[in-house]
PDB file of N, CA and C and ligand atoms in Angstrom:
ATOM      1  N   MET A  24     -10.711 -10.220 -73.529  1.00 48.00           N
ATOM      2  CA  MET A  24     -10.000  -9.457 -74.491  1.00 48.00           C
ATOM      3  C   MET A  24      -9.208  -8.460 -74.154  1.00 48.00           C
ATOM      4  N   SER A  25      -8.014  -8.489 -74.686  1.00 50.00           N
ATOM      5  CA  SER A  25      -6.816  -7.552 -74.159  1.00 50.00           C
ATOM      6  C   SER A  25      -7.207  -6.045 -74.045  1.00 50.00           C
ATOM      7  N   ALA A  26      -6.558  -5.369 -73.674  1.00 53.00           N
ATOM      8  CA  ALA A  26      -7.066  -3.943 -73.309  1.00 53.00           C
ATOM      9  C   ALA A  26      -6.594  -3.113 -74.856  1.00 53.00           C
ATOM     10  N   THR A  27      -7.698  -2.361 -75.244  1.00 58.00           N
ATOM     11  CA  THR A  27      -7.438  -1.544 -76.470  1.00 58.00           C
ATOM     12  C   THR A  27      -7.918  -0.669 -76.346  1.00 58.00           C
ATOM     13  N   ALA A  28      -7.286   0.645 -77.626  1.00 78.00           N
ATOM     14  CA  ALA A  28      -7.963   1.847 -77.320  1.00 78.00           C
ATOM     15  C   ALA A  28      -9.053   2.003 -78.663  1.00 78.00           C
ATOM     16  N   CYS A  29      -9.520   0.806 -79.042  1.00 94.00           N
ATOM     17  CA  CYS A  29     -10.414   0.807 -79.820  1.00 94.00           C
ATOM     18  C   CYS A  29     -11.936   0.609 -79.437  1.00 94.00           C
ATOM     19  N   ALA A  30     -12.748   1.520 -79.406  1.00 95.00           N
ATOM     20  CA  ALA A  30     -14.002   1.914 -79.086  1.00 95.00           C
ATOM     21  C   ALA A  30     -15.041   0.249 -79.567  1.00 95.00           C
ATOM     22  N   HIS A  31     -14.811   0.109 -81.437  1.00 97.00           N
ATOM     23  CA  HIS A  31     -15.121  -0.998 -81.927  1.00 97.00           C
ATOM     24  C   HIS A  31     -15.105  -2.508 -80.939  1.00 97.00           C
ATOM     25  N   LEU A  32     -13.823  -2.607 -80.879  1.00 96.00           N
ATOM     26  CA  LEU A  32     -13.807  -4.009 -80.541  1.00 96.00           C
ATOM     27  C   LEU A  32     -14.001  -4.017 -79.144  1.00 96.00           C
ATOM     28  N   SER A  33     -13.683  -2.900 -78.200  1.00 93.00           N
ATOM     29  CA  SER A  33     -14.093  -3.166 -76.896  1.00 93.00           C
ATOM     30  C   SER A  33     -15.804  -3.181 -76.666  1.00 93.00           C
ATOM     31  N   ALA A  34     -16.180  -3.133 -77.715  1.00 95.00           N
ATOM     32  CA  ALA A  34     -18.099  -2.746 -77.196  1.00 95.00           C
ATOM     33  C   ALA A  34     -18.510  -4.406 -77.655  1.00 95.00           C
ATOM     34  N   ILE A  35     -17.904  -5.367 -78.309  1.00 95.00           N
ATOM     35  CA  ILE A  35     -18.037  -6.544 -79.001  1.00 95.00           C
ATOM     36  C   ILE A  35     -18.275  -7.530 -77.801  1.00 95.00           C
ATOM     37  N   SER A  36     -19.380  -7.713 -77.322  1.00 94.00           N
ATOM     38  CA  SER A  36     -19.568  -8.708 -76.205  1.00 94.00           C
ATOM     39  C   SER A  36     -19.598 -10.378 -76.831  1.00 94.00           C
ATOM     40  N   THR A  37     -20.297 -10.084 -77.777  1.00 96.00           N
ATOM     41  CA  THR A  37     -20.716 -11.720 -78.392  1.00 96.00           C
ATOM     42  C   THR A  37     -19.819 -11.489 -79.803  1.00 96.00           C
ATOM     43  N   VAL A  38     -19.045 -12.494 -79.836  1.00 97.00           N
ATOM     44  CA  VAL A  38     -18.388 -12.341 -81.267  1.00 97.00           C
ATOM     45  C   VAL A  38     -19.383 -13.455 -82.208  1.00 97.00           C
ATOM     46  N   LYS A  39     -20.134 -12.789 -83.011  1.00 97.00           N
ATOM     47  CA  LYS A  39     -20.537 -13.513 -84.471  1.00 97.00           C
ATOM     48  C   LYS A  39     -19.587 -14.503 -85.129  1.00 97.00           C
ATOM     49  N   GLY A  40     -20.185 -15.961 -85.212  1.00 96.00           N
ATOM     50  CA  GLY A  40     -19.407 -16.833 -86.219  1.00 96.00           C
ATOM     51  C   GLY A  40     -20.191 -16.890 -87.605  1.00 96.00           C
ATOM     52  N   PRO A  41     -19.334 -17.694 -88.308  1.00 96.00           N
ATOM     53  CA  PRO A  41     -20.228 -17.781 -89.747  1.00 96.00           C
ATOM     54  C   PRO A  41     -21.150 -18.875 -89.392  1.00 96.00           C
ATOM     55  N   ALA A  42     -22.110 -18.322 -90.491  1.00 95.00           N
ATOM     56  CA  ALA A  42     -23.609 -18.938 -90.477  1.00 95.00           C
ATOM     57  C   ALA A  42     -23.471 -20.392 -91.410  1.00 95.00           C
ATOM     58  N   LYS A  43     -22.688 -19.632 -92.604  1.00 95.00           N
ATOM     59  CA  LYS A  43     -22.130 -20.786 -93.682  1.00 95.00           C
ATOM     60  C   LYS A  43     -20.483 -20.829 -93.890  1.00 95.00           C
ATOM     61  N   ARG A  44     -20.030 -21.703 -94.223  1.00 96.00           N
ATOM     62  CA  ARG A  44     -18.645 -21.411 -94.040  1.00 96.00           C
ATOM     63  C   ARG A  44     -18.400 -21.087 -95.953  1.00 96.00           C
ATOM     64  N   GLU A  45     -18.769 -20.374 -96.069  1.00 98.00           N
ATOM     65  CA  GLU A  45     -18.302 -19.737 -97.524  1.00 98.00           C
ATOM     66  C   GLU A  45     -18.636 -18.336 -97.475  1.00 98.00           C
ATOM     67  N   CYS A  46     -17.765 -17.450 -98.762  1.00 98.00           N
ATOM     68  CA  CYS A  46     -18.023 -16.050 -98.820  1.00 98.00           C
ATOM     69  C   CYS A  46     -19.342 -16.145-100.067  1.00 98.00           C
ATOM     70  N   SER A  47     -20.108 -15.581 -99.222  1.00 96.00           N
ATOM     71  CA  SER A  47     -21.518 -15.546 -99.865  1.00 96.00           C
ATOM     72  C   SER A  47     -21.701 -14.764-101.521  1.00 96.00           C
ATOM     73  N   GLU A  48     -20.511 -13.870-101.363  1.00 98.00           N
ATOM     74  CA  GLU A  48     -20.676 -13.033-102.956  1.00 98.00           C
ATOM     75  C   GLU A  48     -19.609 -13.881-103.848  1.00 98.00           C
ATOM     76  N   CYS A  49     -18.749 -14.542-103.187  1.00 98.00           N
ATOM     77  CA  CYS A  49     -18.190 -15.712-104.336  1.00 98.00           C
ATOM     78  C   CYS A  49     -18.714 -16.336-104.817  1.00 98.00           C
ATOM     79  N   VAL A  50     -19.941 -17.294-103.971  1.00 98.00           N
ATOM     80  CA  VAL A  50     -20.951 -18.207-104.421  1.00 98.00           C
ATOM     81  C   VAL A  50     -21.609 -17.559-105.617  1.00 98.00           C
ATOM     82  N   LYS A  51     -21.752 -16.550-105.370  1.00 98.00           N
ATOM     83  CA  LYS A  51     -23.024 -15.667-106.352  1.00 98.00           C
ATOM     84  C   LYS A  51     -22.152 -15.722-107.688  1.00 98.00           C
ATOM     85  N   ILE A  52     -20.956 -15.669-107.642  1.00 98.00           N
ATOM     86  CA  ILE A  52     -20.162 -15.306-108.877  1.00 98.00           C
ATOM     87  C   ILE A  52     -19.356 -16.472-109.550  1.00 98.00           C
ATOM     88  N   GLY A  53     -19.714 -17.347-108.713  1.00 98.00           N
ATOM     89  CA  GLY A  53     -18.729 -18.959-109.116  1.00 98.00           C
ATOM     90  C   GLY A  53     -17.049 -18.536-108.770  1.00 98.00           C
ATOM     91  N   SER A  54     -16.739 -17.458-107.926  1.00 98.00           N
ATOM     92  CA  SER A  54     -15.600 -17.650-107.689  1.00 98.00           C
ATOM     93  C   SER A  54     -14.753 -18.110-106.231  1.00 98.00           C
ATOM     94  N   SER A  55     -13.937 -18.343-106.151  1.00 98.00           N
ATOM     95  CA  SER A  55     -13.129 -19.003-104.932  1.00 98.00           C
ATOM     96  C   SER A  55     -12.464 -18.162-103.981  1.00 98.00           C
ATOM     97  N   TRP A  56     -12.418 -18.267-102.844  1.00 98.00           N
ATOM     98  CA  TRP A  56     -11.499 -17.591-101.930  1.00 98.00           C
ATOM     99  C   TRP A  56     -10.678 -18.675-100.707  1.00 98.00           C
ATOM    100  N   VAL A  57      -9.784 -17.699 -99.748  1.00 98.00           N
ATOM    101  CA  VAL A  57      -8.500 -18.201 -99.496  1.00 98.00           C
ATOM    102  C   VAL A  57      -9.069 -18.565 -98.145  1.00 98.00           C
ATOM    103  N   HIS A  58      -9.600 -17.091 -97.284  1.00 98.00           N
ATOM    104  CA  HIS A  58     -10.086 -17.203 -96.109  1.00 98.00           C
ATOM    105  C   HIS A  58     -11.345 -16.575 -95.638  1.00 98.00           C
ATOM    106  N   LEU A  59     -11.803 -16.897 -94.401  1.00 98.00           N
ATOM    107  CA  LEU A  59     -13.722 -16.510 -94.482  1.00 98.00           C
ATOM    108  C   LEU A  59     -13.268 -15.366 -93.086  1.00 98.00           C
ATOM    109  N   ARG A  60     -14.426 -14.433 -93.257  1.00 98.00           N
ATOM    110  CA  ARG A  60     -14.236 -13.456 -92.225  1.00 98.00           C
ATOM    111  C   ARG A  60     -15.751 -12.843 -92.303  1.00 98.00           C
ATOM    112  N   THR A  61     -16.052 -12.623 -90.897  1.00 98.00           N
ATOM    113  CA  THR A  61     -17.119 -12.642 -90.610  1.00 98.00           C
ATOM    114  C   THR A  61     -17.772 -11.351 -89.746  1.00 98.00           C
ATOM    115  N   CYS A  62     -18.627 -10.444 -90.486  1.00 98.00           N
ATOM    116  CA  CYS A  62     -18.581  -8.824 -90.169  1.00 98.00           C
ATOM    117  C   CYS A  62     -19.568  -9.064 -89.105  1.00 98.00           C
ATOM    118  N   GLN A  63     -18.809  -8.080 -87.759  1.00 98.00           N
ATOM    119  CA  GLN A  63     -19.560  -8.519 -86.370  1.00 98.00           C
ATOM    120  C   GLN A  63     -20.678  -6.982 -86.525  1.00 98.00           C
ATOM    121  N   GLU A  64     -21.175  -6.555 -87.595  1.00 98.00           N
ATOM    122  CA  GLU A  64     -22.297  -5.361 -87.657  1.00 98.00           C
ATOM    123  C   GLU A  64     -23.627  -6.366 -88.272  1.00 98.00           C
ATOM    124  N   CYS A  65     -23.589  -7.493 -88.919  1.00 98.00           N
ATOM    125  CA  CYS A  65     -24.714  -7.840 -89.734  1.00 98.00           C
ATOM    126  C   CYS A  65     -24.031  -8.977 -89.790  1.00 98.00           C
ATOM    127  N   GLY A  66     -23.367  -9.843 -89.627  1.00 98.00           N
ATOM    128  CA  GLY A  66     -22.976 -11.293 -89.697  1.00 98.00           C
ATOM    129  C   GLY A  66     -22.707 -11.876 -90.683  1.00 98.00           C
ATOM    130  N   VAL A  67     -22.376 -10.725 -91.857  1.00 98.00           N
ATOM    131  CA  VAL A  67     -22.314 -11.501 -93.151  1.00 98.00           C
ATOM    132  C   VAL A  67     -20.758 -12.152 -93.061  1.00 98.00           C
ATOM    133  N   THR A  68     -20.711 -13.356 -94.003  1.00 98.00           N
ATOM    134  CA  THR A  68     -19.715 -13.728 -94.115  1.00 98.00           C
ATOM    135  C   THR A  68     -19.059 -13.855 -95.558  1.00 98.00           C
ATOM    136  N   LEU A  69     -17.831 -13.289 -95.126  1.00 98.00           N
ATOM    137  CA  LEU A  69     -17.167 -12.567 -96.850  1.00 98.00           C
ATOM    138  C   LEU A  69     -15.564 -13.154 -96.706  1.00 98.00           C
ATOM    139  N   CYS A  70     -14.977 -13.092 -98.071  1.00 98.00           N
ATOM    140  CA  CYS A  70     -13.722 -13.547 -98.028  1.00 98.00           C
ATOM    141  C   CYS A  70     -12.374 -12.618 -98.017  1.00 98.00           C
ATOM    142  N   CYS A  71     -11.338 -12.756 -97.595  1.00 98.00           N
ATOM    143  CA  CYS A  71     -10.037 -12.305 -97.113  1.00 98.00           C
ATOM    144  C   CYS A  71      -9.567 -11.376 -98.050  1.00 98.00           C
ATOM    145  N   ASP A  72      -8.018 -10.622 -97.688  1.00 98.00           N
ATOM    146  CA  ASP A  72      -7.773  -9.742 -98.322  1.00 98.00           C
ATOM    147  C   ASP A  72      -6.669 -10.532 -99.085  1.00 98.00           C
ATOM    148  N   ASN A  73      -6.280 -11.880 -98.790  1.00 98.00           N
ATOM    149  CA  ASN A  73      -5.492 -12.972 -99.829  1.00 98.00           C
ATOM    150  C   ASN A  73      -6.229 -13.645-100.904  1.00 98.00           C
ATOM    151  N   SER A  74      -7.662 -13.446-100.509  1.00 98.00           N
ATOM    152  CA  SER A  74      -8.619 -13.621-101.933  1.00 98.00           C
ATOM    153  C   SER A  74      -8.688 -13.185-103.035  1.00 98.00           C
ATOM    154  N   PRO A  75      -8.716 -13.309-104.111  1.00 98.00           N
ATOM    155  CA  PRO A  75      -9.114 -12.438-105.408  1.00 98.00           C
ATOM    156  C   PRO A  75     -10.156 -11.093-105.066  1.00 98.00           C
ATOM    157  N   ASN A  76     -11.345 -11.559-104.496  1.00 98.00           N
ATOM    158  CA  ASN A  76     -12.236 -10.136-104.627  1.00 98.00           C
ATOM    159  C   ASN A  76     -12.016  -9.872-103.283  1.00 98.00           C
ATOM    160  N   ARG A  77     -11.572  -9.797-102.350  1.00 98.00           N
ATOM    161  CA  ARG A  77     -11.678  -8.983-100.754  1.00 98.00           C
ATOM    162  C   ARG A  77     -12.675  -8.824-100.468  1.00 98.00           C
ATOM    163  N   HIS A  78     -14.015  -9.727-100.420  1.00 98.00           N
ATOM    164  CA  HIS A  78     -15.401  -9.254-100.345  1.00 98.00           C
ATOM    165  C   HIS A  78     -15.329  -8.686 -98.670  1.00 98.00           C
ATOM    166  N   ALA A  79     -14.688  -9.416 -97.988  1.00 98.00           N
ATOM    167  CA  ALA A  79     -14.829  -8.546 -96.821  1.00 98.00           C
ATOM    168  C   ALA A  79     -14.435  -7.123 -96.519  1.00 98.00           C
ATOM    169  N   THR A  80     -13.236  -6.838 -97.046  1.00 98.00           N
ATOM    170  CA  THR A  80     -12.920  -5.500 -97.254  1.00 98.00           C
ATOM    171  C   THR A  80     -13.608  -4.499 -97.871  1.00 98.00           C
ATOM    172  N   LYS A  81     -14.189  -4.947 -99.242  1.00 98.00           N
ATOM    173  CA  LYS A  81     -15.110  -4.247-100.066  1.00 98.00           C
ATOM    174  C   LYS A  81     -16.228  -3.674 -98.989  1.00 98.00           C
ATOM    175  N   HIS A  82     -16.816  -4.872 -98.196  1.00 98.00           N
ATOM    176  CA  HIS A  82     -18.295  -5.038 -97.552  1.00 98.00           C
ATOM    177  C   HIS A  82     -17.747  -3.636 -96.619  1.00 98.00           C
ATOM    178  N   ALA A  83     -16.414  -3.708 -95.993  1.00 98.00           N
ATOM    179  CA  ALA A  83     -16.366  -2.687 -94.738  1.00 98.00           C
ATOM    180  C   ALA A  83     -16.398  -1.400 -95.076  1.00 98.00           C
ATOM    181  N   ARG A  84     -15.760  -1.204 -96.643  1.00 98.00           N
ATOM    182  CA  ARG A  84     -15.990   0.216 -96.961  1.00 98.00           C
ATOM    183  C   ARG A  84     -16.923   0.610 -97.054  1.00 98.00           C
ATOM    184  N   ALA A  85     -17.739  -0.311 -98.221  1.00 98.00           N
ATOM    185  CA  ALA A  85     -18.909   0.109 -98.613  1.00 98.00           C
ATOM    186  C   ALA A  85     -20.131   0.391 -97.649  1.00 98.00           C
ATOM    187  N   SER A  86     -20.165  -0.591 -96.542  1.00 98.00           N
ATOM    188  CA  SER A  86     -21.308  -0.283 -95.620  1.00 98.00           C
ATOM    189  C   SER A  86     -20.707   0.161 -94.083  1.00 98.00           C
ATOM    190  N   HIS A  87     -19.368   0.557 -94.230  1.00 98.00           N
ATOM    191  CA  HIS A  87     -19.067   1.323 -92.900  1.00 98.00           C
ATOM    192  C   HIS A  87     -19.148   0.622 -91.546  1.00 98.00           C
ATOM    193  N   HIS A  88     -19.099  -0.981 -91.982  1.00 98.00           N
ATOM    194  CA  HIS A  88     -19.326  -1.691 -91.046  1.00 98.00           C
ATOM    195  C   HIS A  88     -17.822  -2.093 -90.630  1.00 98.00           C
ATOM    196  N   PRO A  89     -17.436  -1.315 -89.189  1.00 98.00           N
ATOM    197  CA  PRO A  89     -16.126  -1.206 -88.732  1.00 98.00           C
ATOM    198  C   PRO A  89     -15.069  -2.828 -88.556  1.00 98.00           C
ATOM    199  N   VAL A  90     -15.683  -3.846 -87.854  1.00 98.00           N
ATOM    200  CA  VAL A  90     -15.370  -4.977 -87.385  1.00 98.00           C
ATOM    201  C   VAL A  90     -15.589  -6.402 -87.995  1.00 98.00           C
ATOM    202  N   ILE A  91     -14.501  -7.140 -88.254  1.00 98.00           N
ATOM    203  CA  ILE A  91     -14.537  -8.252 -88.554  1.00 98.00           C
ATOM    204  C   ILE A  91     -14.251  -9.300 -87.672  1.00 98.00           C
ATOM    205  N   ALA A  92     -14.539 -10.625 -87.879  1.00 98.00           N
ATOM    206  CA  ALA A  92     -13.920 -11.777 -86.904  1.00 98.00           C
ATOM    207  C   ALA A  92     -13.284 -12.715 -88.124  1.00 98.00           C
ATOM    208  N   SER A  93     -12.225 -13.506 -87.634  1.00 98.00           N
ATOM    209  CA  SER A  93     -11.803 -14.466 -88.553  1.00 98.00           C
ATOM    210  C   SER A  93     -13.128 -15.596 -88.537  1.00 98.00           C
ATOM    211  N   ALA A  94     -13.109 -16.140 -89.721  1.00 98.00           N
ATOM    212  CA  ALA A  94     -14.310 -17.316 -89.542  1.00 98.00           C
ATOM    213  C   ALA A  94     -13.202 -18.465 -89.674  1.00 98.00           C
ATOM    214  N   GLU A  95     -12.280 -18.568 -89.484  1.00 97.00           N
ATOM    215  CA  GLU A  95     -11.471 -19.820 -89.738  1.00 97.00           C
ATOM    216  C   GLU A  95     -11.392 -20.669 -88.474  1.00 97.00           C
ATOM    217  N   PRO A  96     -11.621 -21.887 -88.689  1.00 95.00           N
ATOM    218  CA  PRO A  96     -11.701 -23.020 -87.450  1.00 95.00           C
ATOM    219  C   PRO A  96     -10.369 -22.507 -86.576  1.00 95.00           C
ATOM    220  N   GLY A  97     -10.350 -22.276 -85.548  1.00 96.00           N
ATOM    221  CA  GLY A  97      -8.961 -22.560 -84.493  1.00 96.00           C
ATOM    222  C   GLY A  97      -8.511 -20.538 -84.113  1.00 96.00           C
ATOM    223  N   GLU A  98      -9.006 -20.038 -84.966  1.00 97.00           N
ATOM    224  CA  GLU A  98      -8.633 -18.897 -84.902  1.00 97.00           C
ATOM    225  C   GLU A  98      -9.493 -18.003 -84.320  1.00 97.00           C
ATOM    226  N   ARG A  99      -8.945 -16.556 -83.296  1.00 97.00           N
ATOM    227  CA  ARG A  99     -10.068 -16.114 -82.579  1.00 97.00           C
ATOM    228  C   ARG A  99      -9.320 -14.655 -82.111  1.00 97.00           C
ATOM    229  N   TRP A 100      -9.944 -14.168 -83.603  1.00 97.00           N
ATOM    230  CA  TRP A 100      -9.270 -12.631 -83.326  1.00 97.00           C
ATOM    231  C   TRP A 100     -10.294 -11.937 -84.452  1.00 97.00           C
ATOM    232  N   LEU A 101     -10.365 -10.415 -83.549  1.00 97.00           N
ATOM    233  CA  LEU A 101     -10.787  -9.326 -84.322  1.00 97.00           C
ATOM    234  C   LEU A 101     -10.292  -8.490 -85.012  1.00 97.00           C
ATOM    235  N   TYR A 102     -10.627  -7.575 -86.144  1.00 98.00           N
ATOM    236  CA  TYR A 102      -9.897  -6.613 -86.638  1.00 98.00           C
ATOM    237  C   TYR A 102     -10.987  -5.605 -86.898  1.00 98.00           C
ATOM    238  N   CYS A 103     -10.473  -4.053 -86.648  1.00 97.00           N
ATOM    239  CA  CYS A 103     -11.411  -3.231 -86.678  1.00 97.00           C
ATOM    240  C   CYS A 103     -10.893  -2.273 -88.063  1.00 97.00           C
ATOM    241  N   TYR A 104     -11.382  -2.197 -88.997  1.00 97.00           N
ATOM    242  CA  TYR A 104     -10.918  -1.482 -89.998  1.00 97.00           C
ATOM    243  C   TYR A 104     -10.651   0.240 -89.808  1.00 97.00           C
ATOM    244  N   PRO A 105     -11.667   0.740 -89.327  1.00 96.00           N
ATOM    245  CA  PRO A 105     -11.115   2.154 -88.727  1.00 96.00           C
ATOM    246  C   PRO A 105     -10.017   2.539 -87.823  1.00 96.00           C
ATOM    247  N   HIS A 106      -9.613   1.435 -87.002  1.00 96.00           N
ATOM    248  CA  HIS A 106      -8.473   1.541 -85.951  1.00 96.00           C
ATOM    249  C   HIS A 106      -7.303   1.116 -86.545  1.00 96.00           C
ATOM    250  N   ASP A 107      -7.196   0.188 -87.348  1.00 96.00           N
ATOM    251  CA  ASP A 107      -6.282  -0.859 -88.118  1.00 96.00           C
ATOM    252  C   ASP A 107      -5.862  -1.867 -86.375  1.00 96.00           C
ATOM    253  N   ALA A 108      -6.800  -2.085 -85.800  1.00 96.00           N
ATOM    254  CA  ALA A 108      -6.679  -2.834 -84.436  1.00 96.00           C
ATOM    255  C   ALA A 108      -7.086  -4.147 -84.457  1.00 96.00           C
ATOM    256  N   PHE A 109      -6.120  -5.051 -84.019  1.00 95.00           N
ATOM    257  CA  PHE A 109      -6.418  -6.432 -83.508  1.00 95.00           C
ATOM    258  C   PHE A 109      -6.781  -6.553 -82.239  1.00 95.00           C
ATOM    259  N   ALA A 110      -7.384  -7.654 -82.453  1.00 95.00           N
ATOM    260  CA  ALA A 110      -8.063  -8.057 -80.330  1.00 95.00           C
ATOM    261  C   ALA A 110      -8.096  -9.695 -80.639  1.00 95.00           C
ATOM    262  N   GLU A 111      -7.699 -10.610 -79.767  1.00 95.00           N
ATOM    263  CA  GLU A 111      -7.597 -11.708 -79.926  1.00 95.00           C
ATOM    264  C   GLU A 111      -9.152 -12.078 -78.738  1.00 95.00           C
ATOM    265  N   TYR A 112     -10.007 -12.961 -78.807  1.00 94.00           N
ATOM    266  CA  TYR A 112     -10.842 -12.611 -77.551  1.00 94.00           C
ATOM    267  C   TYR A 112     -10.843 -14.598 -77.324  1.00 94.00           C
TER     268      TYR A 112
HETATM  269 ZN1  LIG B 210     -12.186   0.579 -84.343  1.00 68.57          ZN
HETATM  270 ZN1  LIG B 211     -15.837 -13.484-101.699  1.00 68.57          ZN
HETATM  271 ZN1  LIG B 212     -21.584  -5.622 -92.367  1.00 68.57          ZN
END
């Protein structure tokens, strides 16, 4: 992982992947999503900001879980909300 000023990102040693390739909140309400993100605090997989419901961002704000990882195949990056910081891994 590249050097970063963000302690949230540098604290992550094992990146959590998606248990299922679906947004658990969109599934409940019968909605759809564009891309998926996995919360690195609790492991929930939710939809990105290009999706109509933006569940990953809502979850991060509501639960103060700072870091998500892309749950898209072939994408290997993390994002920290409070620091607006990206890191590849
Ligand atoms: Zn951070
Ligand atoms: Zn969603
Ligand atoms: Zn979480």
